[in-house]
PDB file of C-alpha atoms in Angstrom:
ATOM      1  CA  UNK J1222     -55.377  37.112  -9.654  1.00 52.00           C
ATOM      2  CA  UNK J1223     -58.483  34.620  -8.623  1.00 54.00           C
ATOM      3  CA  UNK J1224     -61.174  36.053 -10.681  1.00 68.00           C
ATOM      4  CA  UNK J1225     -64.471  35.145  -8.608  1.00 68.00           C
ATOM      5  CA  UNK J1226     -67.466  35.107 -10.751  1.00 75.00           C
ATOM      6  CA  UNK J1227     -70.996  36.229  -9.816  1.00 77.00           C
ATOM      7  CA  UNK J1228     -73.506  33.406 -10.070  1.00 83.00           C
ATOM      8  CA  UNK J1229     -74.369  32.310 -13.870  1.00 89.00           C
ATOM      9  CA  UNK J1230     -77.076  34.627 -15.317  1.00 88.00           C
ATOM     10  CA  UNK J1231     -80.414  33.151 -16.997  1.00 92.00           C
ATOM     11  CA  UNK J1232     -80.939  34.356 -20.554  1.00 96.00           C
ATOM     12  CA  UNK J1233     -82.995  33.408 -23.597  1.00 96.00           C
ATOM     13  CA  UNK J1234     -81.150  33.757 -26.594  1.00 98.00           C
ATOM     14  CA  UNK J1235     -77.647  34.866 -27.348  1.00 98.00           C
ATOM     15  CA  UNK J1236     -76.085  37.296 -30.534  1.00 98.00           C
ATOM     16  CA  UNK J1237     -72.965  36.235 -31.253  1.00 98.00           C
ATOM     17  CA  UNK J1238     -69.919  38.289 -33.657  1.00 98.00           C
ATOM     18  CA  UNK J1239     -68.146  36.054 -36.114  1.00 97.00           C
ATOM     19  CA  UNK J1240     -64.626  37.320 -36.868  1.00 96.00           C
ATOM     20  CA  UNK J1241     -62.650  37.248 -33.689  1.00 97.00           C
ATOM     21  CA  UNK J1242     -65.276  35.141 -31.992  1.00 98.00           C
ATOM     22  CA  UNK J1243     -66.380  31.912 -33.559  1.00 98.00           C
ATOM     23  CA  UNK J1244     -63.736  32.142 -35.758  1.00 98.00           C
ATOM     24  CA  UNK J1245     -59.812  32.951 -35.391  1.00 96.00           C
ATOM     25  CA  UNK J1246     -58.691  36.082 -36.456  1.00 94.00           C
ATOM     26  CA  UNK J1247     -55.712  35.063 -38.022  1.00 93.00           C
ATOM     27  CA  UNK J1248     -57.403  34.569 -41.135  1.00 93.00           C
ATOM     28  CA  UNK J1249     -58.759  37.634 -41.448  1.00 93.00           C
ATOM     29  CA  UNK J1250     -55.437  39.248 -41.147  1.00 94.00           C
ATOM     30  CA  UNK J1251     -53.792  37.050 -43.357  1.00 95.00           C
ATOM     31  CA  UNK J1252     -56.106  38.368 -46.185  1.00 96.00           C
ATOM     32  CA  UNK J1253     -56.421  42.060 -45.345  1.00 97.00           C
ATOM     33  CA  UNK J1254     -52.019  41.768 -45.574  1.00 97.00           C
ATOM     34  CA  UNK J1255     -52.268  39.426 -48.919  1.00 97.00           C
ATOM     35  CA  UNK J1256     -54.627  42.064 -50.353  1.00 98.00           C
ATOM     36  CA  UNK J1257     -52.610  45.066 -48.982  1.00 98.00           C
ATOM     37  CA  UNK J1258     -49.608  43.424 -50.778  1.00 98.00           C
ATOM     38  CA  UNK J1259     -51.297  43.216 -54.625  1.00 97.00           C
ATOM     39  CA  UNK J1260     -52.170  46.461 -54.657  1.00 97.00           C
ATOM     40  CA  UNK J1261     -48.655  47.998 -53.477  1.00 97.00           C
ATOM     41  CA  UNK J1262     -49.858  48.959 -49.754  1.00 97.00           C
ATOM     42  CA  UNK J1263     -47.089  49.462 -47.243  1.00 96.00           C
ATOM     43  CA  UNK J1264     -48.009  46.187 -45.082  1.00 96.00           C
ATOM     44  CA  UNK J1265     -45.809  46.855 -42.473  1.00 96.00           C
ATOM     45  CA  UNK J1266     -48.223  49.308 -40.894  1.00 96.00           C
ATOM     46  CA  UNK J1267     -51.124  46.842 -40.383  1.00 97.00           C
ATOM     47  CA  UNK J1268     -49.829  45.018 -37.065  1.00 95.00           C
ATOM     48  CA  UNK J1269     -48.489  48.503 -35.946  1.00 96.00           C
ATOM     49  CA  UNK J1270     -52.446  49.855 -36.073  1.00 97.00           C
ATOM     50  CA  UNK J1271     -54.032  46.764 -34.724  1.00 97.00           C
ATOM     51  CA  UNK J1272     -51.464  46.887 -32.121  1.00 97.00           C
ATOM     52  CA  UNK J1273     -53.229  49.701 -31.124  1.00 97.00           C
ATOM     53  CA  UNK J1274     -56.380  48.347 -31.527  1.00 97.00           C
ATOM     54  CA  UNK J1275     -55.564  45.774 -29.459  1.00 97.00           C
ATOM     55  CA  UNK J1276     -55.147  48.227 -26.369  1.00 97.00           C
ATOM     56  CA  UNK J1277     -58.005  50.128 -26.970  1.00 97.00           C
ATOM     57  CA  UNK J1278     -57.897  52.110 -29.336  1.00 97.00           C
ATOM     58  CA  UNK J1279     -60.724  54.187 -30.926  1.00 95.00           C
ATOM     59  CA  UNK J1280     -59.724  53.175 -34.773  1.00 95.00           C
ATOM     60  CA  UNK J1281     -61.740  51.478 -37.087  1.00 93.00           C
ATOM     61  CA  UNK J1282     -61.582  48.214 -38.152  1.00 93.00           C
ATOM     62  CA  UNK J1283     -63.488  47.961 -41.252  1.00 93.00           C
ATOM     63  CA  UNK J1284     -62.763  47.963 -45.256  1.00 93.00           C
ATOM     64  CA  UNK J1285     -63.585  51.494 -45.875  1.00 92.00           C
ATOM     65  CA  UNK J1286     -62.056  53.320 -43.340  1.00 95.00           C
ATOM     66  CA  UNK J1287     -58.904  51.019 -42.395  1.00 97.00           C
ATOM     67  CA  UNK J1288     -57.344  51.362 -45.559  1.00 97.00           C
ATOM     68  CA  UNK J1289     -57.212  54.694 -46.070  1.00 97.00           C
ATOM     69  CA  UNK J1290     -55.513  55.409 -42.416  1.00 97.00           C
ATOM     70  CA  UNK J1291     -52.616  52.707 -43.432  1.00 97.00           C
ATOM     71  CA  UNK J1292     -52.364  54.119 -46.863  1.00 97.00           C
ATOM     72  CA  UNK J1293     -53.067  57.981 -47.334  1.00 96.00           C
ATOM     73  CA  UNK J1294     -52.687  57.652 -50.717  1.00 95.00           C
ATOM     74  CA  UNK J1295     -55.899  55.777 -51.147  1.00 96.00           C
ATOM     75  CA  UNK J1296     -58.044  58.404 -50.465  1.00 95.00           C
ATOM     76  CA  UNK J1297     -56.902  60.349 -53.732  1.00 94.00           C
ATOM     77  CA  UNK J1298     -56.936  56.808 -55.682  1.00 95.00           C
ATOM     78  CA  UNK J1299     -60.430  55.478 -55.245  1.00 94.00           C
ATOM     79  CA  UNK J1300     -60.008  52.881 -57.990  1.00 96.00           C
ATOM     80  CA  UNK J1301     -57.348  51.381 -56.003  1.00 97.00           C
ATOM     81  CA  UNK J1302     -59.412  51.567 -53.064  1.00 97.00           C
ATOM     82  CA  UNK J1303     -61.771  49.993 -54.589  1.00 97.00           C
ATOM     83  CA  UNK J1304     -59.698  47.412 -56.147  1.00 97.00           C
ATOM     84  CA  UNK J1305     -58.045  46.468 -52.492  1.00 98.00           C
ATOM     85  CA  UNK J1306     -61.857  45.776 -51.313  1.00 95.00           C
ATOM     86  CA  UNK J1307     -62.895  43.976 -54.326  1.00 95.00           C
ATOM     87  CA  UNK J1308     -59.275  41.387 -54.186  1.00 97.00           C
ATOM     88  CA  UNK J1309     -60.024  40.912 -50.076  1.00 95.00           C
ATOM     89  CA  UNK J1310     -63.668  39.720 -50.510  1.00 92.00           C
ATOM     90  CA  UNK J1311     -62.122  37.420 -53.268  1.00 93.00           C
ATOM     91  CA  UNK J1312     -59.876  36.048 -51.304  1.00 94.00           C
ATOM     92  CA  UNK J1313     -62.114  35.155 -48.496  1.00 89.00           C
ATOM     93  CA  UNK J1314     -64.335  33.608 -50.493  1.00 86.00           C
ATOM     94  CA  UNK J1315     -62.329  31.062 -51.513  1.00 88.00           C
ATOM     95  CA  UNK J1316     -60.524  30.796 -47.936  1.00 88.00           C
ATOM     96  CA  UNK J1317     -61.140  28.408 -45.261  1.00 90.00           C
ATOM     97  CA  UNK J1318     -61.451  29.976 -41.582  1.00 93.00           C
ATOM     98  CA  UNK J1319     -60.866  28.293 -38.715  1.00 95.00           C
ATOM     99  CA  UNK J1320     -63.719  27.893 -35.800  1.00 97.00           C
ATOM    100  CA  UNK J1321     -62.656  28.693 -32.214  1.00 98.00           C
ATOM    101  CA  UNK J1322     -61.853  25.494 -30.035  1.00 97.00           C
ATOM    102  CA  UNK J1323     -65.393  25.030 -28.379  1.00 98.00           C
ATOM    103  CA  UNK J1324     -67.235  27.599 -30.281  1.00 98.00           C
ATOM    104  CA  UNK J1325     -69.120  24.180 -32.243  1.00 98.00           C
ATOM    105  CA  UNK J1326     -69.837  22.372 -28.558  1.00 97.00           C
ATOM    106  CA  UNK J1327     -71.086  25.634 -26.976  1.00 97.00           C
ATOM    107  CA  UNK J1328     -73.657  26.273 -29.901  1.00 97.00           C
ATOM    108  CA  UNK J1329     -74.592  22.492 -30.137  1.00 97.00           C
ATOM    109  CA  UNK J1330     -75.912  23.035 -25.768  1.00 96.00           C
ATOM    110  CA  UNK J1331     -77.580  26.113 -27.742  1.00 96.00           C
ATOM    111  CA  UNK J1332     -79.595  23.509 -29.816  1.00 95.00           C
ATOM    112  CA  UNK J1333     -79.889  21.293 -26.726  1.00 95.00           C
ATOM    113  CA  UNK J1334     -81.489  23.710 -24.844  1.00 94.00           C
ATOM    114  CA  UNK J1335     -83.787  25.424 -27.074  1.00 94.00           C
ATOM    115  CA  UNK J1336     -81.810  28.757 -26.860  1.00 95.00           C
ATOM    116  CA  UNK J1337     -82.081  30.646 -29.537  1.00 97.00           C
ATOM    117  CA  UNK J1338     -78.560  32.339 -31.002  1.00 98.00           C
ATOM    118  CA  UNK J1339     -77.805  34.747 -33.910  1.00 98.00           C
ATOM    119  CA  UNK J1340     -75.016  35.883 -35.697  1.00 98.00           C
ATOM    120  CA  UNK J1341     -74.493  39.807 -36.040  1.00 98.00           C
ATOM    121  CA  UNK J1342     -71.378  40.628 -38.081  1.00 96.00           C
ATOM    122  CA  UNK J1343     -69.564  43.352 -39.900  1.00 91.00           C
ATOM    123  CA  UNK J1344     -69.958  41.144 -42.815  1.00 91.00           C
ATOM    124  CA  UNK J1345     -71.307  40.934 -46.263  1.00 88.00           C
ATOM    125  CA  UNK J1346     -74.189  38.333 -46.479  1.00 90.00           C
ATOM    126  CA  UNK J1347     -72.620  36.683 -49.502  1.00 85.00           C
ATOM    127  CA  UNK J1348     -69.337  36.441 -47.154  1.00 87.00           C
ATOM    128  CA  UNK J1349     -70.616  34.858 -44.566  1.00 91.00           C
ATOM    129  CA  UNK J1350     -72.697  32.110 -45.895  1.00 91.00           C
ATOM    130  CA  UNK J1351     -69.122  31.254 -47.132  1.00 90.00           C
ATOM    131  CA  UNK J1352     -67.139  31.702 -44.385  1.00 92.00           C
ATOM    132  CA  UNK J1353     -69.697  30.309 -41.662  1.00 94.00           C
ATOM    133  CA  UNK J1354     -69.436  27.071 -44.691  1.00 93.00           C
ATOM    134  CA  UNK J1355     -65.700  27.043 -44.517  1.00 92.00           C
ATOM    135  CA  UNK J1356     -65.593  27.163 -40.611  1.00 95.00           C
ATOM    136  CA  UNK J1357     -68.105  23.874 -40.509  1.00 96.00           C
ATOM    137  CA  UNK J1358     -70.776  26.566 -39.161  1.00 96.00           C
ATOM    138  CA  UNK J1359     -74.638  25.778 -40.304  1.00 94.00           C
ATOM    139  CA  UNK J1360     -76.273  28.772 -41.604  1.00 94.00           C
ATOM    140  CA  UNK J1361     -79.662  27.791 -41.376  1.00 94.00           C
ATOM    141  CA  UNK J1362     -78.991  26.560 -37.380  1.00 95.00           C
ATOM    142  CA  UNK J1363     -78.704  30.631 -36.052  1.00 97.00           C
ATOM    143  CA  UNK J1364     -82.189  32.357 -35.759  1.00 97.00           C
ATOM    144  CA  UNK J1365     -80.701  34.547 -37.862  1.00 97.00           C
ATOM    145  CA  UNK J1366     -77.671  35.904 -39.654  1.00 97.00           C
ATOM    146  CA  UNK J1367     -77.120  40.152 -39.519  1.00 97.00           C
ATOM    147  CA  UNK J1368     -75.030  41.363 -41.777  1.00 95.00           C
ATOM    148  CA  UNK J1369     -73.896  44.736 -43.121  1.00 91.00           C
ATOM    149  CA  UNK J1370     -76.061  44.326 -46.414  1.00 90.00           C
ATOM    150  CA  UNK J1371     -79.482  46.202 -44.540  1.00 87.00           C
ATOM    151  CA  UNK J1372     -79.693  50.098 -44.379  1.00 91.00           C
ATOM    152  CA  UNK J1373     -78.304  50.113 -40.707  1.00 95.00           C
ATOM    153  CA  UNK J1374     -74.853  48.372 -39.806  1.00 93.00           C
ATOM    154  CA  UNK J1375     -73.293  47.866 -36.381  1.00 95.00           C
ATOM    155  CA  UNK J1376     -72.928  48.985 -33.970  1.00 96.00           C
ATOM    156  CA  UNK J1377     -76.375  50.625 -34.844  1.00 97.00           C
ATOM    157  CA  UNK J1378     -78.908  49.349 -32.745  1.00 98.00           C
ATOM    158  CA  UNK J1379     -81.510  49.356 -35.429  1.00 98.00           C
ATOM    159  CA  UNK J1380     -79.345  46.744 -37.402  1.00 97.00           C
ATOM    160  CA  UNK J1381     -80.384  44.082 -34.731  1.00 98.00           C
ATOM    161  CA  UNK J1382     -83.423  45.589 -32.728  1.00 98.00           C
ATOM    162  CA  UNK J1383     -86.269  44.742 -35.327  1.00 97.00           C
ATOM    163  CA  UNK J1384     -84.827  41.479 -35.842  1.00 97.00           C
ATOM    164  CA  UNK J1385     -85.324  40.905 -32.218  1.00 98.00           C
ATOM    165  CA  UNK J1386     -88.628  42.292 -32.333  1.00 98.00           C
ATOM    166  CA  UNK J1387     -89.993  40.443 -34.796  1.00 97.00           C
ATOM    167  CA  UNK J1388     -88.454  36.981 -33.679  1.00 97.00           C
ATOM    168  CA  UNK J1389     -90.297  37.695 -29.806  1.00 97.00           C
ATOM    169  CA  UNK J1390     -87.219  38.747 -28.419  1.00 98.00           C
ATOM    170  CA  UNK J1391     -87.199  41.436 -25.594  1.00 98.00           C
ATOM    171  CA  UNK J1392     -83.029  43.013 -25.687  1.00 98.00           C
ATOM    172  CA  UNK J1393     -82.800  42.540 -21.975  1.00 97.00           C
ATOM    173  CA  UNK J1394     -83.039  38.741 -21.950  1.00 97.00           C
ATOM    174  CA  UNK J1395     -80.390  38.195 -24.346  1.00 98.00           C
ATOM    175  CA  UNK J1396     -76.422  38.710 -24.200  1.00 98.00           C
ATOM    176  CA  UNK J1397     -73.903  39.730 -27.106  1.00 98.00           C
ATOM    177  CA  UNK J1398     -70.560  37.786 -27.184  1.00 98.00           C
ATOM    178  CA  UNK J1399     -67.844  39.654 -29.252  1.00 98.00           C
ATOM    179  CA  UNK J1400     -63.889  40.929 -29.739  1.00 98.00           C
ATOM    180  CA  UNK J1401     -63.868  44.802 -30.436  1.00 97.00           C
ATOM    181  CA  UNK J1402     -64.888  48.399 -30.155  1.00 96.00           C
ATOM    182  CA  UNK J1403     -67.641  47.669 -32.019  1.00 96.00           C
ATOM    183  CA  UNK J1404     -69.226  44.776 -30.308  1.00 98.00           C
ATOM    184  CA  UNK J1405     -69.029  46.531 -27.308  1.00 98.00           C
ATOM    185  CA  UNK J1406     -71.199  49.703 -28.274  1.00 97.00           C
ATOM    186  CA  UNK J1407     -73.550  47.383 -30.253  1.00 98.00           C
ATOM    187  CA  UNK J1408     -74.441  45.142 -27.299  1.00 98.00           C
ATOM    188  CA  UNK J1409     -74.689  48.207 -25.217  1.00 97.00           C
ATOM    189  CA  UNK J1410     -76.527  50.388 -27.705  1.00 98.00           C
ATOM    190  CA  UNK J1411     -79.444  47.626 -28.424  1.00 98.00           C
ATOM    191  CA  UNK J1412     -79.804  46.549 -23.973  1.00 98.00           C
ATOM    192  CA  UNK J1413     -77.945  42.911 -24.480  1.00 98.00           C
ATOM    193  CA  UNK J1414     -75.503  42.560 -22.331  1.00 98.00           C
ATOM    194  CA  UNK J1415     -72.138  42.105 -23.480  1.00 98.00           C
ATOM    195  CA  UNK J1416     -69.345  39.417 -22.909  1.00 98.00           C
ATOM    196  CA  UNK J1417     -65.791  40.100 -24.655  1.00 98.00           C
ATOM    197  CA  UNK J1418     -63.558  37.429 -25.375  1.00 98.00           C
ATOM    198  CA  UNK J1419     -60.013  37.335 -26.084  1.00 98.00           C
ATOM    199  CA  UNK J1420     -59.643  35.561 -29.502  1.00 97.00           C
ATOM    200  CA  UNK J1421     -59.960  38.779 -31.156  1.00 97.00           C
ATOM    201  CA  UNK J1422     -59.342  42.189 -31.660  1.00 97.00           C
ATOM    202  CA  UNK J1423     -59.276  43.646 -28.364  1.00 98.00           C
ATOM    203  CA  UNK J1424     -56.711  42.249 -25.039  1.00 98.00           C
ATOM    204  CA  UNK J1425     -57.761  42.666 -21.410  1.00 97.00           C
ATOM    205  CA  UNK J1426     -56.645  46.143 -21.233  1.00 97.00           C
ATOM    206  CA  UNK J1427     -58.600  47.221 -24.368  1.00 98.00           C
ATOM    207  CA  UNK J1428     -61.712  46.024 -22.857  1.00 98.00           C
ATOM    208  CA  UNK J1429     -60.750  47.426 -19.694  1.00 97.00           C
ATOM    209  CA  UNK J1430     -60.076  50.735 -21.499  1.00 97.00           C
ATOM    210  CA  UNK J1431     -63.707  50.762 -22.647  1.00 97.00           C
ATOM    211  CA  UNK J1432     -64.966  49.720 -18.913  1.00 97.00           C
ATOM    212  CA  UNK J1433     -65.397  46.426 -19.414  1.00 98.00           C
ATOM    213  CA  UNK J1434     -65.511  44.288 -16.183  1.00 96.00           C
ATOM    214  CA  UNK J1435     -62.949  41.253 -15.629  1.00 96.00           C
ATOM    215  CA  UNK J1436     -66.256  39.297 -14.969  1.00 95.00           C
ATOM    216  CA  UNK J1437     -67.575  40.205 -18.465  1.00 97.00           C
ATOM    217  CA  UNK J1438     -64.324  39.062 -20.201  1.00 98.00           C
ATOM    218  CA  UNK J1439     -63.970  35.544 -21.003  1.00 98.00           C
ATOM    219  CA  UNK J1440     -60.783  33.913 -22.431  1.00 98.00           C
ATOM    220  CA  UNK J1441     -63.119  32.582 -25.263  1.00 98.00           C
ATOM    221  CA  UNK J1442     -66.473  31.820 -26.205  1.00 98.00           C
ATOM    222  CA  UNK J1443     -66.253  28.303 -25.119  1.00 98.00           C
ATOM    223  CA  UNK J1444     -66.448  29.752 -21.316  1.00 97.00           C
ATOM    224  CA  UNK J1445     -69.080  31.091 -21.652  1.00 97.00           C
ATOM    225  CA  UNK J1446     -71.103  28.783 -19.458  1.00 96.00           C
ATOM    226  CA  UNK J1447     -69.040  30.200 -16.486  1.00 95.00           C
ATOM    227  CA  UNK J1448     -71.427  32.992 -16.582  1.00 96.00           C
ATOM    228  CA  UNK J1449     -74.471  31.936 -18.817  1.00 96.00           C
ATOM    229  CA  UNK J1450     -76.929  29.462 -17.843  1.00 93.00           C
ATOM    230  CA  UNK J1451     -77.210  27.129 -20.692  1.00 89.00           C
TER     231      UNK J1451
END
């Protein structure tokens, strides 16, 4: 199918997710299933459930929640729980991730252009200073880095909607760039429009199954000057 794009659309400033979008995913899963296996979790139900993520469905994907729906038996063992959350973060932190091809050259026209971009992740601030390190990403380059460390976490709208606020930034000329469930009802939820891309969680039909247009799903963040003037 020839998919025939409107023309590009003029925006300020762009929020972009990390896991999934500026970096492979591949990592990430590689660590949640090396954790799972230290603390005796039945890994062979991790690519059954984000098979189903994949599609669409309505499951978290997060460290609290996950866990528990793979392994039952977590929810009577906190301490394990605990200690499954505790070995993950470790491992990422000493863990190298691996940027999306383009996502460096599409930020760089960012800089260029005197577009400003942000980061808002499911993350842990200590995390990401790490991982954005490990991926060749400079911290200090985004107009800011939104994590899950404040008192709201996405896809809240008040975890990004001050920041905006205070930085100048009116919601409906920006754009939000992510892979999941959870980008999706962030963008939507704070008035940036959202772009999905296919390096992460969700495939065409799982954006599709949350009414996502073909023209608002890119193959990767690197396209995204097919539809953003930059």
């Amino acid at each position: 199918m020839l998919l025939i794009r409107p023309a590009k659309k003029k925006k300020e400033f762009g929020s972009f997710d990390f896991d999934g979008t500026l970096v492979k995913l591949g990592r990430l899963r590689k660590n949640f299933m090396r954790a799972m296996e230290i603390v005796g979790m039945p890994v062979e139900t991790l690519d059954r459930y984000m098979a189903m993520v994949r599609k669409g469905a309505r499951l978290p994907v997060d460290l609290h929640h996950t866990p528990i729906l793979l392994d039952p038996d977590l929810a009577r063992d906190t301490t394990r729980h605990e200690l499954f959350i505790d070995i993950f973060h470790s491992i990422e932190l000493r863990t190298p991730y691996e940027s999306v091809e383009g996502a460096h050259a599409l930020l760089e026209k960012f800089d260029v252009s005197g577009k400003k971009k942000l980061v808002w992740s499911a993350n842990r601030l200590i995390t990401m200073v790490d991982k954005m390190k490990s991926a060749g990403f400079l911290f200090s380059s985004f107009a800011h880095v939104i994590t899950n460390d404040g008192p709201y976490v996405k896809p809240h709208p008040r975890a990004i909607l001050p920041i905006l606020s205070k930085l100048g930034l009116d919601p409906a000329d920006g754009f939000h760039v992510g892979d999941s469930l959870t980008d999706i009802e962030g963008g939507r939820a704070s008035g940036l429009e959202f772009f999905g891309v296919l390096t992460g969680m969700l495939d065409r039909d799982g954006f599709h199954e949350h009414d996502v247009d073909d023209d608002h799903i890119l193959d990767s963040v690197a396209d995204l000057p097919l539809v953003i003037e930059i």
